[in-house]
mmCIF file of C-alpha atoms in Angstrom:
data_model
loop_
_atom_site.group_PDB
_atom_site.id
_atom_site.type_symbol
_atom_site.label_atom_id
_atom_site.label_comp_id
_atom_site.label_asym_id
_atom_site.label_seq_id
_atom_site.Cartn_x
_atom_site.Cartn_y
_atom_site.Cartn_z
ATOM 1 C CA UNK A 1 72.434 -34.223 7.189
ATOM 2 C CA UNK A 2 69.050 -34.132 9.299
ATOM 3 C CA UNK A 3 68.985 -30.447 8.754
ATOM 4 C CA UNK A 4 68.981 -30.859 4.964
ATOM 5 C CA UNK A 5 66.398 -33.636 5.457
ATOM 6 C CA UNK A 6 63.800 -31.364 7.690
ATOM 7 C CA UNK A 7 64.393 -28.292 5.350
ATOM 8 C CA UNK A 8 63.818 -30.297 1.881
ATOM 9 C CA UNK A 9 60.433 -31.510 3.962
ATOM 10 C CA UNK A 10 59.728 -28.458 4.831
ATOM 11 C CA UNK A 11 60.307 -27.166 0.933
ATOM 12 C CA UNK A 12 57.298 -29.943 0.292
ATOM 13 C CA UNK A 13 55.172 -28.841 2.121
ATOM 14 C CA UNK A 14 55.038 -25.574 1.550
ATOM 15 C CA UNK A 15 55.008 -26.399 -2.754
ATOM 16 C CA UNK A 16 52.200 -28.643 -1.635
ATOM 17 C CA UNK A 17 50.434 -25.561 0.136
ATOM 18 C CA UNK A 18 51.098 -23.131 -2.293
ATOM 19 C CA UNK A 19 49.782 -25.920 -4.901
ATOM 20 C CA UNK A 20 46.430 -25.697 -2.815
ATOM 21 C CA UNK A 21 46.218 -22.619 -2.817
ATOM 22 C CA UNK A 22 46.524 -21.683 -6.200
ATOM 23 C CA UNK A 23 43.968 -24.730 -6.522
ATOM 24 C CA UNK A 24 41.490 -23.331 -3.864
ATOM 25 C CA UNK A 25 41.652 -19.799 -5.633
ATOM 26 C CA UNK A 26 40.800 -21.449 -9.113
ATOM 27 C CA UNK A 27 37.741 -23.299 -7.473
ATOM 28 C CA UNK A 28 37.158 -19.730 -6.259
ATOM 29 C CA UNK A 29 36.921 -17.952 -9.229
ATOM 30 C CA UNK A 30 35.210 -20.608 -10.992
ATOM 31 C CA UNK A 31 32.415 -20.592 -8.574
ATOM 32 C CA UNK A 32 32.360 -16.475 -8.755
ATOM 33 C CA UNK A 33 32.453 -16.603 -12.460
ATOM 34 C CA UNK A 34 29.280 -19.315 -12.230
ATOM 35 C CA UNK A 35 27.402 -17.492 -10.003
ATOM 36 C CA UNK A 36 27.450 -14.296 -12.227
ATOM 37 C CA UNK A 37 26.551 -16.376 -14.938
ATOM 38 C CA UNK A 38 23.874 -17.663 -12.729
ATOM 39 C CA UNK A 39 22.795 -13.873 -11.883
ATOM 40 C CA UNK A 40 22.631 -12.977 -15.480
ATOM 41 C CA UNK A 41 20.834 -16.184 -16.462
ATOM 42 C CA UNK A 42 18.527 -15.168 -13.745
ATOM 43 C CA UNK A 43 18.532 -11.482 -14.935
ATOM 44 C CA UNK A 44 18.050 -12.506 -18.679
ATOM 45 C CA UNK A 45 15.308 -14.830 -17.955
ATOM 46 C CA UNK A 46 13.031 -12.581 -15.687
ATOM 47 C CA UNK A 47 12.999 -9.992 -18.150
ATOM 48 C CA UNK A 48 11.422 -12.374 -20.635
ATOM 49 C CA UNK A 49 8.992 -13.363 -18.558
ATOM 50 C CA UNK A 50 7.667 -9.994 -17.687
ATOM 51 C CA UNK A 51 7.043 -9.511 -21.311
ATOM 52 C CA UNK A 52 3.719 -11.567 -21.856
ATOM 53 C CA UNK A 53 2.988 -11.220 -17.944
ATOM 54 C CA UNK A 54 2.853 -7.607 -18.445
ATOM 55 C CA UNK A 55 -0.084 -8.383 -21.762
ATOM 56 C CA UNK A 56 -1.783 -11.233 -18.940
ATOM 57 C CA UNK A 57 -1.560 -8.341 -16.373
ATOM 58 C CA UNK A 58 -3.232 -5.505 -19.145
ATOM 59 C CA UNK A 59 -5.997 -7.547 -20.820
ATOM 60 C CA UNK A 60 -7.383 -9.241 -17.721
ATOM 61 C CA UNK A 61 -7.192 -5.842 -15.714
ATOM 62 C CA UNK A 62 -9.488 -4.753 -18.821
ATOM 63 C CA UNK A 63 -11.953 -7.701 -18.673
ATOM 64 C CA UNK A 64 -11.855 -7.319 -14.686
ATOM 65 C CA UNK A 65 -13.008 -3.814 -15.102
ATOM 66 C CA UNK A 66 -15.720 -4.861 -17.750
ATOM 67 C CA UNK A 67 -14.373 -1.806 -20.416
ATOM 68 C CA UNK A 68 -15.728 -3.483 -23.027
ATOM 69 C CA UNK A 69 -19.059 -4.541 -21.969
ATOM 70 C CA UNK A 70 -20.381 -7.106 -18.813
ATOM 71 C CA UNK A 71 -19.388 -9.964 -18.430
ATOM 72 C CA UNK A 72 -22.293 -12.502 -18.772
ATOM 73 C CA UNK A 73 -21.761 -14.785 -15.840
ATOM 74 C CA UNK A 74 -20.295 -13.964 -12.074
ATOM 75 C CA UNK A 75 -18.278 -17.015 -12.053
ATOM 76 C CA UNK A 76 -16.207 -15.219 -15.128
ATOM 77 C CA UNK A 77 -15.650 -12.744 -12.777
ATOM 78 C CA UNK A 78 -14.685 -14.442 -9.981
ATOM 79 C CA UNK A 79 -12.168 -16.206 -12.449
ATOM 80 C CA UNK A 80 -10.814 -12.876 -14.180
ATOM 81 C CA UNK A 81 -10.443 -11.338 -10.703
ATOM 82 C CA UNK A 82 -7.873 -14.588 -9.488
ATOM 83 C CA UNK A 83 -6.369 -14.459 -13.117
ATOM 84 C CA UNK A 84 -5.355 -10.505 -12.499
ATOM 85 C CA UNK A 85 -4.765 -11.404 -8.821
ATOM 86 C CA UNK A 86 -2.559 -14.353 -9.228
ATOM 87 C CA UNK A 87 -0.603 -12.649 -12.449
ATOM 88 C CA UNK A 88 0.310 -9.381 -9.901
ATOM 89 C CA UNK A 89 1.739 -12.139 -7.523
ATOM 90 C CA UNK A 90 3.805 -13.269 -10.152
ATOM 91 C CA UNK A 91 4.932 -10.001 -11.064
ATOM 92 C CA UNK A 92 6.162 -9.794 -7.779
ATOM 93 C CA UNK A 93 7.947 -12.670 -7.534
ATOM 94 C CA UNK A 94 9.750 -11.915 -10.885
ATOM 95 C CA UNK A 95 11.134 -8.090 -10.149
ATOM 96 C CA UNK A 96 12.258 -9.677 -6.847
ATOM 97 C CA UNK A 97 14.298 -12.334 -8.498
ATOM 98 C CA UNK A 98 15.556 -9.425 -11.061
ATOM 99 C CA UNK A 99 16.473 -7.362 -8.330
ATOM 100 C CA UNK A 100 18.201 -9.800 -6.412
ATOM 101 C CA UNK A 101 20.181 -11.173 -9.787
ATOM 102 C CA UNK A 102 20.970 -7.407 -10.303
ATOM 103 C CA UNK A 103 22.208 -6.988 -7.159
ATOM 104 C CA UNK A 104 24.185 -10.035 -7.084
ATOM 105 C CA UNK A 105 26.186 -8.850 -10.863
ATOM 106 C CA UNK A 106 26.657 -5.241 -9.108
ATOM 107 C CA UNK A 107 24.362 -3.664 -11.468
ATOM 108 C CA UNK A 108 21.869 -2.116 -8.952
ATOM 109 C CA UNK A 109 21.971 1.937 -9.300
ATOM 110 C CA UNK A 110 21.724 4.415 -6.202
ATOM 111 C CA UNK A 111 19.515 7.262 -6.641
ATOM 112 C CA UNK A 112 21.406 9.392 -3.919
ATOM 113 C CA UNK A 113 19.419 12.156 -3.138
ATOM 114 C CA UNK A 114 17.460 14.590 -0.157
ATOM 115 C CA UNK A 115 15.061 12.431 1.464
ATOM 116 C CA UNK A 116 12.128 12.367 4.131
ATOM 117 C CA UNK A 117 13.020 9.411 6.094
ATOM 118 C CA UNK A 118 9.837 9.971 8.114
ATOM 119 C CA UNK A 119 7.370 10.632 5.572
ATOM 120 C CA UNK A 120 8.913 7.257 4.180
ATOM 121 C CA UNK A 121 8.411 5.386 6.932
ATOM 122 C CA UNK A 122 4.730 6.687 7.804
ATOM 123 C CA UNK A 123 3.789 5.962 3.721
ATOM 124 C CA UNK A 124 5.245 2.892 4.148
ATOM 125 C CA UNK A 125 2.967 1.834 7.235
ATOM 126 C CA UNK A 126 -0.227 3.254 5.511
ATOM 127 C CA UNK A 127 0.435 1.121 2.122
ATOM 128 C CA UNK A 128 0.736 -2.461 4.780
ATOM 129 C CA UNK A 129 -2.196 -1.037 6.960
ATOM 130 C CA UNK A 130 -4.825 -2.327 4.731
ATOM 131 C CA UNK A 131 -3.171 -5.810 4.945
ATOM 132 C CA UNK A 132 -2.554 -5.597 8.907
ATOM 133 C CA UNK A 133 -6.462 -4.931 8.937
ATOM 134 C CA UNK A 134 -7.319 -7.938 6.886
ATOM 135 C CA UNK A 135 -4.493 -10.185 9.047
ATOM 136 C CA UNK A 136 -5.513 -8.591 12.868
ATOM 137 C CA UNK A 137 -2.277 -7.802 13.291
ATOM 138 C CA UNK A 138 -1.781 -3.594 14.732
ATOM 139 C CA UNK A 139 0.705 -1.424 13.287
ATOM 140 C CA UNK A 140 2.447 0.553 16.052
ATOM 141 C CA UNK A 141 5.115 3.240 15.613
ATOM 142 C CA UNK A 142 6.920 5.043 17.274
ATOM 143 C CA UNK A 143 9.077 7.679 15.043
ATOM 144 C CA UNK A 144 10.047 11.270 16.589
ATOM 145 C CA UNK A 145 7.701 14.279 15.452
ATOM 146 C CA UNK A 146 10.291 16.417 13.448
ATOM 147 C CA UNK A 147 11.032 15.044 10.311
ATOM 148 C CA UNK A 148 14.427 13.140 9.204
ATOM 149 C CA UNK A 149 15.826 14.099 5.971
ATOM 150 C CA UNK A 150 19.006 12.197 4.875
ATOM 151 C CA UNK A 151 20.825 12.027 2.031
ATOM 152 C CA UNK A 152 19.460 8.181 0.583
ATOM 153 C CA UNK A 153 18.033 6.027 -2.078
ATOM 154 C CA UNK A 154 14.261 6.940 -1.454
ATOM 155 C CA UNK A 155 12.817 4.424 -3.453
ATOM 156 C CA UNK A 156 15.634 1.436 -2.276
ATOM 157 C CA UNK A 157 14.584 2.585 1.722
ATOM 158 C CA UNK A 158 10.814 2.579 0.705
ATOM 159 C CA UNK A 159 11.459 -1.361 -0.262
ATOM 160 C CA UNK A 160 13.187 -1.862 2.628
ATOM 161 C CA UNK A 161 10.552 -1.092 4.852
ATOM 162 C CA UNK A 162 7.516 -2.560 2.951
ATOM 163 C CA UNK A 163 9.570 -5.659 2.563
ATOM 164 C CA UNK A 164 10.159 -5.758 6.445
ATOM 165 C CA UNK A 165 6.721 -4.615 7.319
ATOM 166 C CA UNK A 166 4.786 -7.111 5.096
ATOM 167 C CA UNK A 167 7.646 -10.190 6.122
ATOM 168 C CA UNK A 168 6.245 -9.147 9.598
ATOM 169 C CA UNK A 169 2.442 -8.922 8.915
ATOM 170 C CA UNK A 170 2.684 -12.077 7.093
ATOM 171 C CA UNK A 171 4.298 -14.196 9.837
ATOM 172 C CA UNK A 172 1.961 -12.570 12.562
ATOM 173 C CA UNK A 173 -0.996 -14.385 14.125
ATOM 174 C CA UNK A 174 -4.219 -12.650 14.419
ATOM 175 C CA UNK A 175 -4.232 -10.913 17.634
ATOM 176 C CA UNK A 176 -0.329 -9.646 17.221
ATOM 177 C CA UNK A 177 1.484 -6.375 16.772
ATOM 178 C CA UNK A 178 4.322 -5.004 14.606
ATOM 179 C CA UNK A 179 5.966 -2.125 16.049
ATOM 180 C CA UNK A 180 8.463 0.293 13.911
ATOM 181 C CA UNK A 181 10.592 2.384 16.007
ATOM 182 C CA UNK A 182 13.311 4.905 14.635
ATOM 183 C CA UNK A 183 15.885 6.894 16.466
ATOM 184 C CA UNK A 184 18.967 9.007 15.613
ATOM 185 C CA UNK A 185 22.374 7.653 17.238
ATOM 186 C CA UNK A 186 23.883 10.722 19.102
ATOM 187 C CA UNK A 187 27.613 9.639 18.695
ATOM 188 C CA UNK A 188 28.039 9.492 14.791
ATOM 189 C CA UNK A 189 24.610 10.791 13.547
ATOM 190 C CA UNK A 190 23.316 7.800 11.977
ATOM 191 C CA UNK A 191 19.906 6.469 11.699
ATOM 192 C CA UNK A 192 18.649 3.209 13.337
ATOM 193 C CA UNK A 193 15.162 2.012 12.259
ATOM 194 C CA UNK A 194 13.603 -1.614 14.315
ATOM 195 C CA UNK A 195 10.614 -3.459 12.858
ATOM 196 C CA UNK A 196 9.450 -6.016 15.515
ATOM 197 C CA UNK A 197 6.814 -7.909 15.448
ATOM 198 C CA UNK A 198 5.058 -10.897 17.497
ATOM 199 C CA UNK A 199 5.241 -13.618 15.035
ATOM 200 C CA UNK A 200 6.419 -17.029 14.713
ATOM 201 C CA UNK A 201 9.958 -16.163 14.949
ATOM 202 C CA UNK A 202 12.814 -18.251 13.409
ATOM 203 C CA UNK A 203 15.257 -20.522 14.966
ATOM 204 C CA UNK A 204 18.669 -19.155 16.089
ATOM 205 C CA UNK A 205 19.848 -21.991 14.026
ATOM 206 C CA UNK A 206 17.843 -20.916 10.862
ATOM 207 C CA UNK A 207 18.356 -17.266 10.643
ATOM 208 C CA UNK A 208 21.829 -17.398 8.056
ATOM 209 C CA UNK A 209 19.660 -19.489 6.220
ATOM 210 C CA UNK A 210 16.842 -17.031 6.091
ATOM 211 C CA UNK A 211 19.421 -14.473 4.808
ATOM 212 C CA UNK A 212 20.887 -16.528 2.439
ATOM 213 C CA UNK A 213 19.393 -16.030 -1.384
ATOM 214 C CA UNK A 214 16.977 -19.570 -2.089
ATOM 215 C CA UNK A 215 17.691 -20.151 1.318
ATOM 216 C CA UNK A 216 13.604 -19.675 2.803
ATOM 217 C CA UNK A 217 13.235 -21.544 6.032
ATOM 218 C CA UNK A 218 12.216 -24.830 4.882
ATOM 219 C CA UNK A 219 8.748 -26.421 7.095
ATOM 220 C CA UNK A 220 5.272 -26.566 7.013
ATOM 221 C CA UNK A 221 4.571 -22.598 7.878
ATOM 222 C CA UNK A 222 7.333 -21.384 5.026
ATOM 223 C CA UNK A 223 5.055 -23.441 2.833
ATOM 224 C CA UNK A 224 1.864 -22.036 3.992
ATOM 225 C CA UNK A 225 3.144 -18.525 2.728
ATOM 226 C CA UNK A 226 3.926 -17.821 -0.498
ATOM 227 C CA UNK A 227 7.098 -15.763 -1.946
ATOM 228 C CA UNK A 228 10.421 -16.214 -3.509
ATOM 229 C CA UNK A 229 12.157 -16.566 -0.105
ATOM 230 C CA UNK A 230 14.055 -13.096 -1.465
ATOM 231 C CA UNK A 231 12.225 -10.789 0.845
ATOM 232 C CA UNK A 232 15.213 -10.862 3.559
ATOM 233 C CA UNK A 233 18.315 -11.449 1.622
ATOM 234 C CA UNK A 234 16.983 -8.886 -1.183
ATOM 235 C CA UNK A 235 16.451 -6.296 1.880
ATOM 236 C CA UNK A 236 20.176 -7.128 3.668
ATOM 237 C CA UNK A 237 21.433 -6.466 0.429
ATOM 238 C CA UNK A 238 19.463 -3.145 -0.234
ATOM 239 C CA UNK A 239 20.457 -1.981 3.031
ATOM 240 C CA UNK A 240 24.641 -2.696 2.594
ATOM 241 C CA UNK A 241 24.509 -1.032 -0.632
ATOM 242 C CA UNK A 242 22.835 2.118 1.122
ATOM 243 C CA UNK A 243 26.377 2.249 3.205
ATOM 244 C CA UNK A 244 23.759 0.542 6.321
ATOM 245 C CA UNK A 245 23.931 -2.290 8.439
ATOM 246 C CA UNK A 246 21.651 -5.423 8.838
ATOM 247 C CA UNK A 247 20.969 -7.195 12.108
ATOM 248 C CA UNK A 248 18.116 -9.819 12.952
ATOM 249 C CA UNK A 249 17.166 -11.207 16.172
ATOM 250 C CA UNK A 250 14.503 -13.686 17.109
ATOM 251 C CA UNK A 251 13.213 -16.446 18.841
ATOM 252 C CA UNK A 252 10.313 -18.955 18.122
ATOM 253 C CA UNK A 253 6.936 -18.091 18.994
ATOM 254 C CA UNK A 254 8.241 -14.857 20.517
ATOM 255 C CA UNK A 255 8.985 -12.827 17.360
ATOM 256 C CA UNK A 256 11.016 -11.220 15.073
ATOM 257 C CA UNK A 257 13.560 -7.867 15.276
ATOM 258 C CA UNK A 258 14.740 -6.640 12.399
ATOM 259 C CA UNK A 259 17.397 -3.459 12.888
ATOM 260 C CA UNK A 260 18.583 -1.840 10.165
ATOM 261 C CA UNK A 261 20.920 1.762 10.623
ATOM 262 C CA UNK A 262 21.717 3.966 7.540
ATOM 263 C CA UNK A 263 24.733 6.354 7.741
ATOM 264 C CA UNK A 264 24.306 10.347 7.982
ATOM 265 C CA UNK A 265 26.512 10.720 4.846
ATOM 266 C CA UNK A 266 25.783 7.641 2.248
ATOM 267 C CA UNK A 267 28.356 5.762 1.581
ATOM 268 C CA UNK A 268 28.729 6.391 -1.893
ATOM 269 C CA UNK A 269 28.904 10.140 -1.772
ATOM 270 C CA UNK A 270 31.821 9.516 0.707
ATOM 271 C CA UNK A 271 33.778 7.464 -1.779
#
């Protein structure tokens, strides 16, 4: 009789498990089918704004420049200048927030093709120079001589590295350096690029929530600089869907590493 007894329990609990489950996976699915919903809201809503940004961007670009005459007063132009200034920053912030909702839905296309990984790299460092200058902070890099070319994304690697370069600018004191090193892996052929710089760092405990999207490190410096917080997650996802791996070390007021390596055949021409 027991043995009836401790297999009719057992018959419960397993119905009660399989009841969770199938309860667990419905949560699931509702939460996947929100957060695309979420990602197209996002999508849908970004594209509308870039609509009348794009007229605030034109006009005041054409008042900055004067086309149609001087202005009569300099603190007009002072004002225009922070108008077109402050409307590029939004810009910004928007296509980040488009590309990260397009990424999110799936809907971000690979342009697969020859590339320069050097010459990308070295661009890359002169477009941030200008803002190193202005910051104190010196560019280093060390990449090898002969040129890298790779079958990538061009553009998707080029955003990569200005994300990770101006992440590292911004949250380097005066004084500091950001070095980008790059080196081919002998065993499988792939391509390893670092960016580290001498910043404030992050807390062990903070990086996952640096990665995560809306997830910006939440105190008084993350305040002090401006951005959608996308930067990171919007690069980890960039690299994964060039076939790549994402790795971040760092430690408060010592810096910041950022690794990223690429594979030698993209993942997507593999598949």
């Amino acid at each position: 009789g027991t043995l009836i007894v401790v297999a009719a329990r057992a018959e419960a609990i397993i119905t009660r498990q399989h009841e969770t489950n199938l309860e667990l996976a419905a949560q699931a699915a509702s939460a996947e089918a929100e957060n695309q919903n979420k990602s197209q809201f996002l999508a849908n809503i970004s594209h509308e704004l870039r609509t009348p940004l794009n007229a605030i961007i034109g006009f005041s670009e054409m008042i900055k420049n004067e086309t149609y005459g001087e202005l009569p007063n300099q603190h007009y132009r002072d004002y225009i200048r922070d108008i077109h200034q402050s409307s590029v920053h939004l810009l910004s912030l928007i296509n980040d927030i488009l590309d990260y909702s397009k990424a999110e839905a799936g809907k971000l296309d690979l342009n697969l093709d020859e590339a320069d990984i050097t010459k990308i790299i070295l661009s890359s460092l002169r477009l941030v120079q200008p803002r190193a200058e202005q910051a104190q902070v010196e560019l280093i890099e060390e990449v090898p001589k002969e040129h890298y070319v790779m079958k990538t994304d061009a553009k998707k690697l080029k955003q990569v590295m200005l994300n990770l370069l101006s992440n590292a600018v911004k949250f380097t004191p005066p004084g500091g350096t950001v070095k980008v090193t790059m080196w081919i892996n002998v065993i499988d052929n792939s391509l390893s690029i670092e960016v580290r710089d001498t910043g404030i760092g992050i807390a062990p405990k903070d990086i996952s929530r640096a990665l995560a999207p809306f997830g910006q490190v939440d105190n008084a410096l993350s305040r002090k600089y401006e951005g959608t917080g996308l930067g990171l997650p919007l690069t980890k996802k960039f690299v994964e869907l060039l076939g790549g791996t994402f790795s971040i070390t760092s430690e408060e007021g010592v810096g910041t590493t950022v690794t990223f390596t690429l594979p030698r055949e993209s993942v997507a021409e593999a598949a």
